[in-house]
Amino acid sequence: LTFPLLSVTFLVSFGSSMLYGYNLAVVNSPAVHIKAFYNATWSRRYGHGLTPGPLTLLYSLTVSIFALGGLVGSLLVGVLVERYGRNGALSRSALLVLLAGGFMGFSRELGSPEMVIIGRSIMGLHSGICLSVVPLYLGEIAPKNLRGFLGLMPTIFICLGVFFAQVLGLPELLGQDRFWPLFLSVVVVPASLQLLLLHCFPDSPRYLLIEKNDVCGATEALRRFLGRPDVEDVIKEMKEEQRSLSSVEMVSVWQLLRDRSVRWQTLSVVVVNASMQLSGIDAIWFYTNTIFENSGIPVSQIPYTTVGTGAAEVVAGLISCFTIEKLGRRPLIITGFCAMGVCLAGITISLLLQTALPWMRYVSVACVVGIITGFCIGPAGISFLMTAELFTQSHRPAAYIIGGSLNWLCNFTVGFIFPFLQMSAGAFCYLVFCGICLLVALYIYLVIPETKNKTFMEISRIFA
């Protein structure tokens, strides 16, 4: 583990991945203030306020438009990484954060709810790009024995982003009515740092050699990242992969879907990435305060309870990062989905019984912590890492487009319909997510092999 490897991992995780986590949770605590701003603006424009139904719809759009932007961003990944490289795509995407921060930061001054929604959609566009490009970049620069450790570092920063959003959202900090535009736009600080420093690091050696045929550039990048002059063994392995792909260009999404030789890899990416969101984790993140309020937690204590859940997910991310190379990918992701399924069933039971048994509200809190912990230990980072590991160079960008698109499409669907699902089904809405988690754990157990300490060619041969 060299200083350049660790530095670039921290930089892209801090400047890109953390912003995804931050934007998942940032709309949670200022929800009341944002709704009040929407209502007041509507009243000034049209002479009357919004009724609860349309106001809920407008706020749900604000929450879920982030995912629509992410969907568009994920569709652009293939073009961006092929034209600009992994490093270049991340540098250019940071400009989107500066634009989004400006929209959200000045929205109240200009009396425009539309600017909040536009800013959220641009932040989604950035996250859609980075959520795929960061693990792609790190998966390609990491030696095979460190691929799991470095590949899960972005997960820790996603958890840190959620945690920072929860801490800054406390009433003593930026959780006040006058500060919510600043709260939404503080994302410009990490993005600016990435924009300034990322050009100091080389692009992915695999991209330089296999796609650009730049042997000298790849050799220099490897020497920089690995910290040793002799990198012929790695160059040889990459050239072997290049030879196996000599008659194949970068495949399109349609070609990947039709390629029978990688159908199980493609199906696995579809199942794992879609289930990340259909597990209900975003419903928990977006509406944590509402869930705790329904559980009977006093309103004054909810922000601090939420911060506690954020701390638990950071710890879970650290556990996953430091155990993945010892335990492997499969045990962690199966354990994560099973834990989420059990805790989702627990939330349903506790909400149904809390009228008769008031202490059940604490069971609800424990189950929320369990869901978030299970997600951060398994699905959160390993899903993106698996997408990099299950495919060779020619298929990898298309696989990230498929996985990322499904991820964001399901994210939007859950974020938009969850308030209405909760109103109609009550506590039973969590049982839908429970069933999905347990079925996906079974699929992974039966279908996906362990990829720890294997080269991309070896993993491809296992599937074949």
CSV table of C-alpha atoms in Angstrom, one decimal:
chain,number,residue,atom,x,y,z
A,1,LEU,CA,0.0,0.0,0.0
A,2,THR,CA,1.9,3.1,-1.3
A,3,PHE,CA,1.3,6.7,-0.5
A,4,PRO,CA,0.1,7.6,-4.1
A,5,LEU,CA,-2.4,4.7,-4.0
A,6,LEU,CA,-3.8,5.7,-0.6
A,7,SER,CA,-3.7,9.5,-1.5
A,8,VAL,CA,-5.7,9.2,-4.7
A,9,THR,CA,-8.2,6.8,-3.0
A,10,PHE,CA,-8.8,9.3,-0.2
A,11,LEU,CA,-9.0,12.2,-2.7
A,12,VAL,CA,-11.7,10.7,-5.1
A,13,SER,CA,-13.6,9.2,-2.1
A,14,PHE,CA,-13.7,12.5,-0.3
A,15,GLY,CA,-14.3,14.6,-3.4
A,16,SER,CA,-16.9,12.4,-5.1
A,17,SER,CA,-18.2,9.4,-3.1
A,18,MET,CA,-18.8,11.4,0.1
A,19,LEU,CA,-21.0,13.8,-1.8
A,20,TYR,CA,-23.3,11.0,-2.8
A,21,GLY,CA,-23.8,10.0,0.9
A,22,TYR,CA,-24.2,13.7,1.9
A,23,ASN,CA,-26.9,14.3,-0.7
A,24,LEU,CA,-28.8,11.1,0.3
A,25,ALA,CA,-29.2,12.5,3.9
A,26,VAL,CA,-29.0,16.3,3.5
A,27,VAL,CA,-32.8,16.7,2.7
A,28,ASN,CA,-33.8,14.8,5.9
A,29,SER,CA,-33.4,17.4,8.7
A,30,PRO,CA,-34.3,20.6,6.8
A,31,ALA,CA,-37.5,19.1,5.3
A,32,VAL,CA,-39.8,21.3,7.4
A,33,HIS,CA,-37.9,24.5,6.4
A,34,ILE,CA,-37.8,23.6,2.7
A,35,LYS,CA,-41.5,22.8,2.7
A,36,ALA,CA,-42.2,26.1,4.5
A,37,PHE,CA,-40.1,27.9,1.8
A,38,TYR,CA,-42.1,26.2,-1.0
A,39,ASN,CA,-45.4,27.1,0.7
A,40,ALA,CA,-44.4,30.7,1.3
A,41,THR,CA,-43.2,31.1,-2.3
A,42,TRP,CA,-46.3,29.6,-3.7
A,43,SER,CA,-48.4,31.9,-1.6
A,44,ARG,CA,-46.5,35.0,-2.8
A,45,ARG,CA,-46.9,33.9,-6.4
A,46,TYR,CA,-50.5,32.8,-6.5
A,47,GLY,CA,-52.1,34.2,-3.4
A,48,HIS,CA,-52.7,30.9,-1.6
A,49,GLY,CA,-50.6,28.2,0.0
A,50,LEU,CA,-50.2,24.6,-1.0
A,51,THR,CA,-52.5,21.9,0.4
A,52,PRO,CA,-50.7,18.9,2.1
A,53,GLY,CA,-51.0,16.6,-1.0
A,54,PRO,CA,-49.4,18.8,-3.6
A,55,LEU,CA,-46.8,20.0,-1.0
A,56,THR,CA,-45.8,16.3,-0.3
A,57,LEU,CA,-45.7,15.7,-4.1
A,58,LEU,CA,-43.4,18.7,-4.6
A,59,TYR,CA,-41.1,17.7,-1.8
A,60,SER,CA,-41.0,14.1,-3.0
A,61,LEU,CA,-39.9,15.4,-6.4
A,62,THR,CA,-37.1,17.4,-4.7
A,63,VAL,CA,-35.9,14.3,-2.9
A,64,SER,CA,-36.2,11.9,-5.9
A,65,ILE,CA,-35.0,14.2,-8.7
A,66,PHE,CA,-31.5,13.5,-7.3
A,67,ALA,CA,-32.0,9.9,-8.5
A,68,LEU,CA,-33.2,10.9,-12.0
A,69,GLY,CA,-30.1,13.0,-12.4
A,70,GLY,CA,-28.1,10.0,-11.2
A,71,LEU,CA,-29.8,7.9,-13.9
A,72,VAL,CA,-28.7,10.3,-16.6
A,73,GLY,CA,-25.2,10.5,-15.2
A,74,SER,CA,-24.8,6.7,-15.1
A,75,LEU,CA,-25.8,6.5,-18.8
A,76,LEU,CA,-23.0,9.0,-19.7
A,77,VAL,CA,-20.3,6.9,-17.9
A,78,GLY,CA,-19.3,4.8,-20.9
A,79,VAL,CA,-18.7,7.9,-23.2
A,80,LEU,CA,-16.9,9.9,-20.5
A,81,VAL,CA,-14.4,7.2,-19.4
A,82,GLU,CA,-13.6,6.3,-23.0
A,83,ARG,CA,-13.1,9.9,-24.1
A,84,TYR,CA,-11.5,11.4,-21.0
A,85,GLY,CA,-10.2,8.4,-19.1
A,86,ARG,CA,-11.1,7.6,-15.5
A,87,ASN,CA,-9.2,10.5,-14.0
A,88,GLY,CA,-10.4,13.0,-16.5
A,89,ALA,CA,-14.0,12.1,-16.1
A,90,LEU,CA,-13.8,12.6,-12.3
A,91,SER,CA,-12.1,16.0,-12.7
A,92,ARG,CA,-14.7,17.3,-15.2
A,93,SER,CA,-17.6,16.0,-13.1
A,94,ALA,CA,-16.4,18.2,-10.1
A,95,LEU,CA,-17.5,21.3,-12.2
A,96,LEU,CA,-21.1,20.0,-11.9
A,97,VAL,CA,-20.9,20.3,-8.1
A,98,LEU,CA,-19.9,24.0,-8.3
A,99,LEU,CA,-22.9,24.7,-10.6
A,100,ALA,CA,-25.3,22.8,-8.4
A,101,GLY,CA,-24.0,24.4,-5.2
A,102,GLY,CA,-24.7,27.8,-6.8
A,103,PHE,CA,-28.3,27.0,-7.7
A,104,MET,CA,-29.1,25.6,-4.2
A,105,GLY,CA,-27.2,28.2,-2.3
A,106,PHE,CA,-28.9,31.2,-3.9
A,107,SER,CA,-32.4,29.6,-4.2
A,108,ARG,CA,-34.0,31.4,-1.2
A,109,GLU,CA,-32.4,34.8,-2.0
A,110,LEU,CA,-34.0,34.6,-5.5
A,111,GLY,CA,-37.2,33.1,-4.2
A,112,SER,CA,-37.0,30.1,-6.5
A,113,PRO,CA,-38.0,26.5,-5.4
A,114,GLU,CA,-37.1,25.5,-9.0
A,115,MET,CA,-33.4,26.3,-8.3
A,116,VAL,CA,-33.4,23.8,-5.4
A,117,ILE,CA,-34.9,21.1,-7.7
A,118,ILE,CA,-32.4,21.9,-10.5
A,119,GLY,CA,-29.5,21.9,-8.1
A,120,ARG,CA,-30.6,18.5,-6.7
A,121,SER,CA,-30.8,17.1,-10.2
A,122,ILE,CA,-27.3,18.4,-11.2
A,123,MET,CA,-25.9,16.8,-7.9
A,124,GLY,CA,-27.6,13.6,-9.0
A,125,LEU,CA,-25.9,13.8,-12.4
A,126,HIS,CA,-22.5,14.2,-10.7
A,127,SER,CA,-23.2,11.3,-8.3
A,128,GLY,CA,-24.4,9.1,-11.2
A,129,ILE,CA,-21.1,9.6,-12.9
A,130,CYS,CA,-18.9,9.2,-9.9
A,131,LEU,CA,-20.7,6.3,-8.3
A,132,SER,CA,-19.5,4.2,-11.3
A,133,VAL,CA,-16.2,5.9,-12.2
A,134,VAL,CA,-14.7,5.9,-8.7
A,135,PRO,CA,-14.9,2.1,-8.1
A,136,LEU,CA,-13.9,1.6,-11.8
A,137,TYR,CA,-10.8,3.8,-11.4
A,138,LEU,CA,-9.8,2.3,-8.0
A,139,GLY,CA,-10.5,-1.3,-9.2
A,140,GLU,CA,-8.1,-0.8,-12.1
A,141,ILE,CA,-5.3,0.9,-10.2
A,142,ALA,CA,-5.3,-1.4,-7.2
A,143,PRO,CA,-3.2,-4.6,-7.0
A,144,LYS,CA,-5.4,-7.7,-6.7
A,145,ASN,CA,-4.5,-8.2,-3.0
A,146,LEU,CA,-5.7,-4.7,-2.2
A,147,ARG,CA,-8.6,-4.4,-4.6
A,148,GLY,CA,-11.2,-5.2,-1.9
A,149,PHE,CA,-9.6,-2.8,0.7
A,150,LEU,CA,-9.3,0.2,-1.8
A,151,GLY,CA,-12.6,-0.7,-3.5
A,152,LEU,CA,-14.5,-0.3,-0.2
A,153,MET,CA,-12.8,3.0,0.8
A,154,PRO,CA,-15.5,5.0,-1.1
A,155,THR,CA,-18.2,3.1,0.9
A,156,ILE,CA,-16.7,4.5,4.1
A,157,PHE,CA,-16.8,8.0,2.7
A,158,ILE,CA,-20.4,7.5,1.5
A,159,CYS,CA,-21.2,6.7,5.2
A,160,LEU,CA,-19.1,9.7,6.3
A,161,GLY,CA,-21.1,11.8,3.9
A,162,VAL,CA,-24.4,10.6,5.5
A,163,PHE,CA,-22.9,11.2,9.0
A,164,PHE,CA,-21.7,14.7,8.2
A,165,ALA,CA,-25.1,15.6,6.8
A,166,GLN,CA,-26.7,14.4,10.0
A,167,VAL,CA,-24.3,16.3,12.2
A,168,LEU,CA,-24.5,19.5,10.3
A,169,GLY,CA,-28.3,19.2,10.3
A,170,LEU,CA,-28.4,19.5,14.1
A,171,PRO,CA,-30.4,22.6,15.3
A,172,GLU,CA,-27.1,23.9,16.9
A,173,LEU,CA,-25.3,23.9,13.5
A,174,LEU,CA,-27.0,24.3,10.1
A,175,GLY,CA,-30.3,22.8,11.0
A,176,GLN,CA,-31.9,26.2,11.4
A,177,ASP,CA,-34.3,27.8,8.9
A,178,ARG,CA,-31.9,30.6,7.9
A,179,PHE,CA,-29.0,28.1,7.1
A,180,TRP,CA,-30.7,25.4,5.0
A,181,PRO,CA,-29.4,26.9,1.6
A,182,LEU,CA,-25.8,26.8,3.0
A,183,PHE,CA,-26.5,23.3,4.3
A,184,LEU,CA,-27.4,22.1,0.8
A,185,SER,CA,-24.5,23.9,-1.0
A,186,VAL,CA,-21.5,23.1,1.3
A,187,VAL,CA,-20.7,20.3,-1.1
A,188,VAL,CA,-18.6,22.7,-3.2
A,189,VAL,CA,-15.7,22.5,-0.7
A,190,PRO,CA,-14.8,18.8,-1.3
A,191,ALA,CA,-15.4,19.1,-5.0
A,192,SER,CA,-13.1,22.1,-5.3
A,193,LEU,CA,-10.3,20.2,-3.5
A,194,GLN,CA,-10.6,17.3,-5.9
A,195,LEU,CA,-10.6,19.6,-8.9
A,196,LEU,CA,-7.4,21.2,-7.7
A,197,LEU,CA,-5.4,18.1,-6.8
A,198,LEU,CA,-6.6,15.2,-9.0
A,199,HIS,CA,-4.5,16.2,-12.0
A,200,CYS,CA,-1.4,15.4,-9.9
A,201,PHE,CA,-2.2,11.6,-10.3
A,202,PRO,CA,-1.9,9.5,-13.4
A,203,ASP,CA,-4.9,7.8,-15.1
A,204,SER,CA,-5.6,4.0,-14.8
A,205,PRO,CA,-2.7,1.9,-16.2
A,206,ARG,CA,-5.2,-0.6,-17.6
A,207,TYR,CA,-7.0,2.2,-19.5
A,208,LEU,CA,-3.7,3.6,-20.8
A,209,LEU,CA,-2.4,0.2,-22.0
A,210,ILE,CA,-5.4,-1.8,-23.0
A,211,GLU,CA,-7.6,0.9,-24.5
A,212,LYS,CA,-5.0,3.6,-25.5
A,213,ASN,CA,-2.1,1.2,-26.2
A,214,ASP,CA,0.2,3.6,-24.3
A,215,VAL,CA,2.7,1.2,-22.9
A,216,CYS,CA,5.1,3.9,-21.6
A,217,GLY,CA,2.2,5.8,-19.9
A,218,ALA,CA,0.9,2.6,-18.3
A,219,THR,CA,4.4,1.7,-17.1
A,220,GLU,CA,5.0,5.1,-15.6
A,221,ALA,CA,1.6,5.1,-13.9
A,222,LEU,CA,2.2,1.6,-12.4
A,223,ARG,CA,5.6,2.7,-11.1
A,224,ARG,CA,4.0,5.7,-9.5
A,225,PHE,CA,1.1,3.8,-7.9
A,226,LEU,CA,3.0,0.6,-6.9
A,227,GLY,CA,6.2,2.4,-5.7
A,228,ARG,CA,8.7,0.1,-7.5
A,229,PRO,CA,10.6,0.3,-10.8
A,230,ASP,CA,10.0,-3.3,-11.8
A,231,VAL,CA,6.4,-3.6,-13.0
A,232,GLU,CA,6.9,-6.1,-15.8
A,233,ASP,CA,4.8,-8.8,-14.2
A,234,VAL,CA,1.7,-6.5,-14.1
A,235,ILE,CA,2.4,-5.3,-17.6
A,236,LYS,CA,2.5,-8.9,-18.8
A,237,GLU,CA,-0.8,-9.7,-17.2
A,238,MET,CA,-2.4,-6.6,-18.8
A,239,LYS,CA,-1.0,-7.5,-22.2
A,240,GLU,CA,-2.4,-11.0,-21.8
A,241,GLU,CA,-5.9,-9.5,-21.3
A,242,GLN,CA,-5.3,-7.1,-24.2
A,243,ARG,CA,-4.4,-10.0,-26.5
A,244,SER,CA,-7.6,-11.8,-25.5
A,245,LEU,CA,-9.6,-8.7,-26.4
A,246,SER,CA,-7.5,-7.9,-29.6
A,247,SER,CA,-10.5,-8.5,-31.9
A,248,VAL,CA,-13.1,-6.9,-29.6
A,249,GLU,CA,-13.7,-3.2,-29.1
A,250,MET,CA,-15.4,-1.7,-26.1
A,251,VAL,CA,-18.8,-3.4,-26.2
A,252,SER,CA,-22.0,-1.4,-26.1
A,253,VAL,CA,-24.8,-2.0,-23.5
A,254,TRP,CA,-26.9,-3.8,-26.2
A,255,GLN,CA,-23.9,-6.0,-27.2
A,256,LEU,CA,-23.3,-6.9,-23.5
A,257,LEU,CA,-27.0,-7.8,-23.0
A,258,ARG,CA,-26.8,-10.1,-26.1
A,259,ASP,CA,-23.5,-11.7,-25.2
A,260,ARG,CA,-24.3,-15.2,-24.0
A,261,SER,CA,-20.7,-15.8,-22.8
A,262,VAL,CA,-21.2,-13.2,-19.9
A,263,ARG,CA,-24.9,-13.7,-19.3
A,264,TRP,CA,-24.5,-14.8,-15.7
A,265,GLN,CA,-22.1,-12.0,-14.9
A,266,THR,CA,-24.7,-9.5,-16.5
A,267,LEU,CA,-27.6,-11.0,-14.6
A,268,SER,CA,-25.6,-10.9,-11.3
A,269,VAL,CA,-24.9,-7.2,-11.9
A,270,VAL,CA,-28.6,-6.5,-12.6
A,271,VAL,CA,-29.7,-8.4,-9.4
A,272,VAL,CA,-27.1,-6.9,-7.1
A,273,ASN,CA,-27.4,-3.3,-8.2
A,274,ALA,CA,-31.2,-3.2,-8.4
A,275,SER,CA,-31.5,-4.8,-5.0
A,276,MET,CA,-29.3,-2.2,-3.4
A,277,GLN,CA,-32.1,0.3,-3.7
A,278,LEU,CA,-35.1,-2.1,-3.6
A,279,SER,CA,-33.8,-3.3,-0.2
A,280,GLY,CA,-35.4,-0.1,1.1
A,281,ILE,CA,-32.1,1.6,2.3
A,282,ASP,CA,-32.9,4.9,0.6
A,283,ALA,CA,-36.3,5.0,2.1
A,284,ILE,CA,-34.5,4.7,5.5
A,285,TRP,CA,-32.0,7.4,4.6
A,286,PHE,CA,-34.4,9.9,3.0
A,287,TYR,CA,-37.1,9.5,5.7
A,288,THR,CA,-35.2,8.6,8.9
A,289,ASN,CA,-36.8,11.4,10.8
A,290,THR,CA,-40.3,10.4,9.7
A,291,ILE,CA,-39.7,6.8,10.6
A,292,PHE,CA,-38.5,7.7,14.1
A,293,GLU,CA,-41.4,10.1,14.6
A,294,ASN,CA,-43.8,7.3,13.7
A,295,SER,CA,-42.0,5.1,16.2
A,296,GLY,CA,-42.9,7.6,19.0
A,297,ILE,CA,-39.4,9.1,19.5
A,298,PRO,CA,-39.8,12.7,20.9
A,299,VAL,CA,-39.3,15.2,18.2
A,300,SER,CA,-36.5,17.0,20.2
A,301,GLN,CA,-34.5,13.8,20.4
A,302,ILE,CA,-34.8,12.7,16.7
A,303,PRO,CA,-31.8,14.7,15.3
A,304,TYR,CA,-29.5,13.2,17.9
A,305,THR,CA,-30.9,9.6,17.3
A,306,THR,CA,-30.3,10.1,13.6
A,307,VAL,CA,-26.7,11.1,14.2
A,308,GLY,CA,-26.2,7.9,16.2
A,309,THR,CA,-27.3,5.9,13.2
A,310,GLY,CA,-24.8,7.7,11.1
A,311,ALA,CA,-22.0,6.9,13.5
A,312,ALA,CA,-23.1,3.2,13.4
A,313,GLU,CA,-22.8,3.1,9.6
A,314,VAL,CA,-19.3,4.6,9.6
A,315,VAL,CA,-18.2,1.9,12.0
A,316,ALA,CA,-19.9,-0.7,9.8
A,317,GLY,CA,-18.1,0.6,6.7
A,318,LEU,CA,-14.7,0.4,8.5
A,319,ILE,CA,-15.4,-3.2,9.6
A,320,SER,CA,-16.2,-4.2,6.0
A,321,CYS,CA,-13.1,-2.4,4.6
A,322,PHE,CA,-10.7,-4.1,7.0
A,323,THR,CA,-12.2,-7.6,6.8
A,324,ILE,CA,-13.0,-8.0,3.1
A,325,GLU,CA,-9.6,-9.3,2.1
A,326,LYS,CA,-9.7,-11.9,5.0
A,327,LEU,CA,-13.4,-13.0,4.8
A,328,GLY,CA,-14.0,-12.5,1.1
A,329,ARG,CA,-16.8,-10.8,-0.9
A,330,ARG,CA,-19.6,-13.4,-0.7
A,331,PRO,CA,-19.8,-13.9,3.1
A,332,LEU,CA,-20.0,-10.1,3.7
A,333,ILE,CA,-22.6,-9.3,1.1
A,334,ILE,CA,-24.8,-12.3,2.0
A,335,THR,CA,-24.6,-11.4,5.7
A,336,GLY,CA,-25.5,-7.8,4.9
A,337,PHE,CA,-28.6,-8.6,3.0
A,338,CYS,CA,-29.8,-11.2,5.6
A,339,ALA,CA,-29.3,-8.7,8.4
A,340,MET,CA,-31.3,-6.1,6.5
A,341,GLY,CA,-34.1,-8.5,5.9
A,342,VAL,CA,-34.4,-9.5,9.5
A,343,CYS,CA,-34.3,-5.9,10.7
A,344,LEU,CA,-36.9,-4.8,8.2
A,345,ALA,CA,-39.2,-7.5,9.6
A,346,GLY,CA,-38.3,-6.3,13.0
A,347,ILE,CA,-39.4,-2.7,12.2
A,348,THR,CA,-42.8,-4.0,11.0
A,349,ILE,CA,-43.4,-6.0,14.2
A,350,SER,CA,-42.2,-3.1,16.5
A,351,LEU,CA,-44.4,-0.5,14.8
A,352,LEU,CA,-47.5,-2.8,15.0
A,353,LEU,CA,-46.9,-3.5,18.7
A,354,GLN,CA,-45.7,-0.1,20.0
A,355,THR,CA,-49.2,1.0,21.0
A,356,ALA,CA,-49.5,-1.9,23.4
A,357,LEU,CA,-45.8,-2.0,24.3
A,358,PRO,CA,-44.3,1.5,24.4
A,359,TRP,CA,-40.7,0.1,24.7
A,360,MET,CA,-41.0,-1.2,21.2
A,361,ARG,CA,-40.0,2.2,19.9
A,362,TYR,CA,-36.5,1.4,21.0
A,363,VAL,CA,-36.7,-1.8,19.0
A,364,SER,CA,-37.6,0.3,15.9
A,365,VAL,CA,-34.4,2.5,16.4
A,366,ALA,CA,-32.3,-0.7,16.9
A,367,CYS,CA,-33.7,-2.1,13.6
A,368,VAL,CA,-33.0,1.1,11.7
A,369,VAL,CA,-29.4,0.9,13.0
A,370,GLY,CA,-29.3,-2.8,12.0
A,371,ILE,CA,-30.5,-2.1,8.4
A,372,ILE,CA,-28.0,0.6,7.9
A,373,THR,CA,-25.2,-1.4,9.4
A,374,GLY,CA,-26.0,-4.5,7.3
A,375,PHE,CA,-26.1,-2.3,4.2
A,376,CYS,CA,-22.7,-0.7,4.9
A,377,ILE,CA,-21.1,-4.0,5.8
A,378,GLY,CA,-22.2,-5.8,2.6
A,379,PRO,CA,-24.1,-4.3,-0.4
A,380,ALA,CA,-23.0,-0.7,-0.1
A,381,GLY,CA,-19.5,-1.1,-1.5
A,382,ILE,CA,-19.2,-4.7,-2.6
A,383,SER,CA,-21.9,-4.3,-5.3
A,384,PHE,CA,-19.8,-1.7,-7.2
A,385,LEU,CA,-16.6,-3.7,-6.5
A,386,MET,CA,-18.2,-6.8,-8.0
A,387,THR,CA,-19.2,-4.9,-11.1
A,388,ALA,CA,-15.5,-4.2,-11.7
A,389,GLU,CA,-14.3,-7.7,-10.9
A,390,LEU,CA,-16.8,-9.8,-12.9
A,391,PHE,CA,-15.9,-8.3,-16.3
A,392,THR,CA,-12.8,-7.8,-18.4
A,393,GLN,CA,-11.7,-4.4,-19.8
A,394,SER,CA,-13.9,-4.5,-22.9
A,395,HIS,CA,-17.2,-5.2,-21.0
A,396,ARG,CA,-16.6,-3.2,-17.8
A,397,PRO,CA,-17.9,0.3,-18.9
A,398,ALA,CA,-21.1,-1.2,-20.3
A,399,ALA,CA,-21.6,-3.2,-17.1
A,400,TYR,CA,-21.3,0.0,-15.1
A,401,ILE,CA,-23.8,1.7,-17.3
A,402,ILE,CA,-26.3,-1.2,-16.7
A,403,GLY,CA,-25.6,-1.5,-13.0
A,404,GLY,CA,-25.6,2.3,-12.4
A,405,SER,CA,-28.8,2.9,-14.5
A,406,LEU,CA,-30.7,0.2,-12.5
A,407,ASN,CA,-29.4,1.5,-9.3
A,408,TRP,CA,-30.6,5.0,-9.9
A,409,LEU,CA,-33.9,4.0,-11.5
A,410,CYS,CA,-34.8,1.9,-8.4
A,411,ASN,CA,-33.5,4.8,-6.2
A,412,PHE,CA,-35.9,7.2,-7.8
A,413,THR,CA,-38.8,4.7,-7.7
A,414,VAL,CA,-38.3,4.0,-3.9
A,415,GLY,CA,-37.7,7.7,-3.0
A,416,PHE,CA,-40.8,8.9,-4.9
A,417,ILE,CA,-43.3,6.2,-3.9
A,418,PHE,CA,-42.2,5.4,-0.3
A,419,PRO,CA,-44.2,8.3,1.4
A,420,PHE,CA,-47.4,7.1,-0.4
A,421,LEU,CA,-46.6,3.4,0.2
A,422,GLN,CA,-46.2,4.3,3.9
A,423,MET,CA,-49.5,6.1,4.0
A,424,SER,CA,-51.4,3.3,2.4
A,425,ALA,CA,-49.7,0.1,3.8
A,426,GLY,CA,-48.5,1.5,7.1
A,427,ALA,CA,-45.9,-0.7,8.9
A,428,PHE,CA,-46.5,-3.6,6.4
A,429,CYS,CA,-44.6,-1.6,3.7
A,430,TYR,CA,-41.3,-2.8,5.1
A,431,LEU,CA,-42.1,-6.5,4.5
A,432,VAL,CA,-41.8,-5.9,0.7
A,433,PHE,CA,-38.2,-4.8,1.2
A,434,CYS,CA,-37.6,-7.7,3.6
A,435,GLY,CA,-38.6,-10.3,1.0
A,436,ILE,CA,-36.3,-8.7,-1.6
A,437,CYS,CA,-33.3,-8.8,0.7
A,438,LEU,CA,-33.7,-12.4,1.6
A,439,LEU,CA,-34.2,-13.5,-2.0
A,440,VAL,CA,-31.1,-11.6,-3.2
A,441,ALA,CA,-29.0,-13.2,-0.4
A,442,LEU,CA,-30.1,-16.6,-1.7
A,443,TYR,CA,-29.2,-15.7,-5.3
A,444,ILE,CA,-25.7,-14.6,-4.3
A,445,TYR,CA,-25.2,-17.8,-2.3
A,446,LEU,CA,-26.2,-20.0,-5.3
A,447,VAL,CA,-24.7,-18.1,-8.3
A,448,ILE,CA,-21.9,-15.7,-7.6
A,449,PRO,CA,-18.4,-17.1,-6.9
A,450,GLU,CA,-15.7,-15.7,-4.6
A,451,THR,CA,-13.4,-13.2,-6.4
A,452,LYS,CA,-10.9,-12.5,-3.6
A,453,ASN,CA,-7.2,-12.4,-4.8
A,454,LYS,CA,-8.1,-13.4,-8.4
A,455,THR,CA,-7.1,-11.6,-11.6
A,456,PHE,CA,-9.9,-10.4,-13.9
A,457,MET,CA,-9.0,-13.2,-16.4
A,458,GLU,CA,-9.2,-15.8,-13.6
A,459,ILE,CA,-12.6,-14.6,-12.6
A,460,SER,CA,-13.8,-14.6,-16.2
A,461,ARG,CA,-12.6,-18.3,-16.5
A,462,ILE,CA,-14.5,-19.3,-13.4
A,463,PHE,CA,-17.7,-18.0,-14.8
A,464,ALA,CA,-17.0,-19.6,-18.2
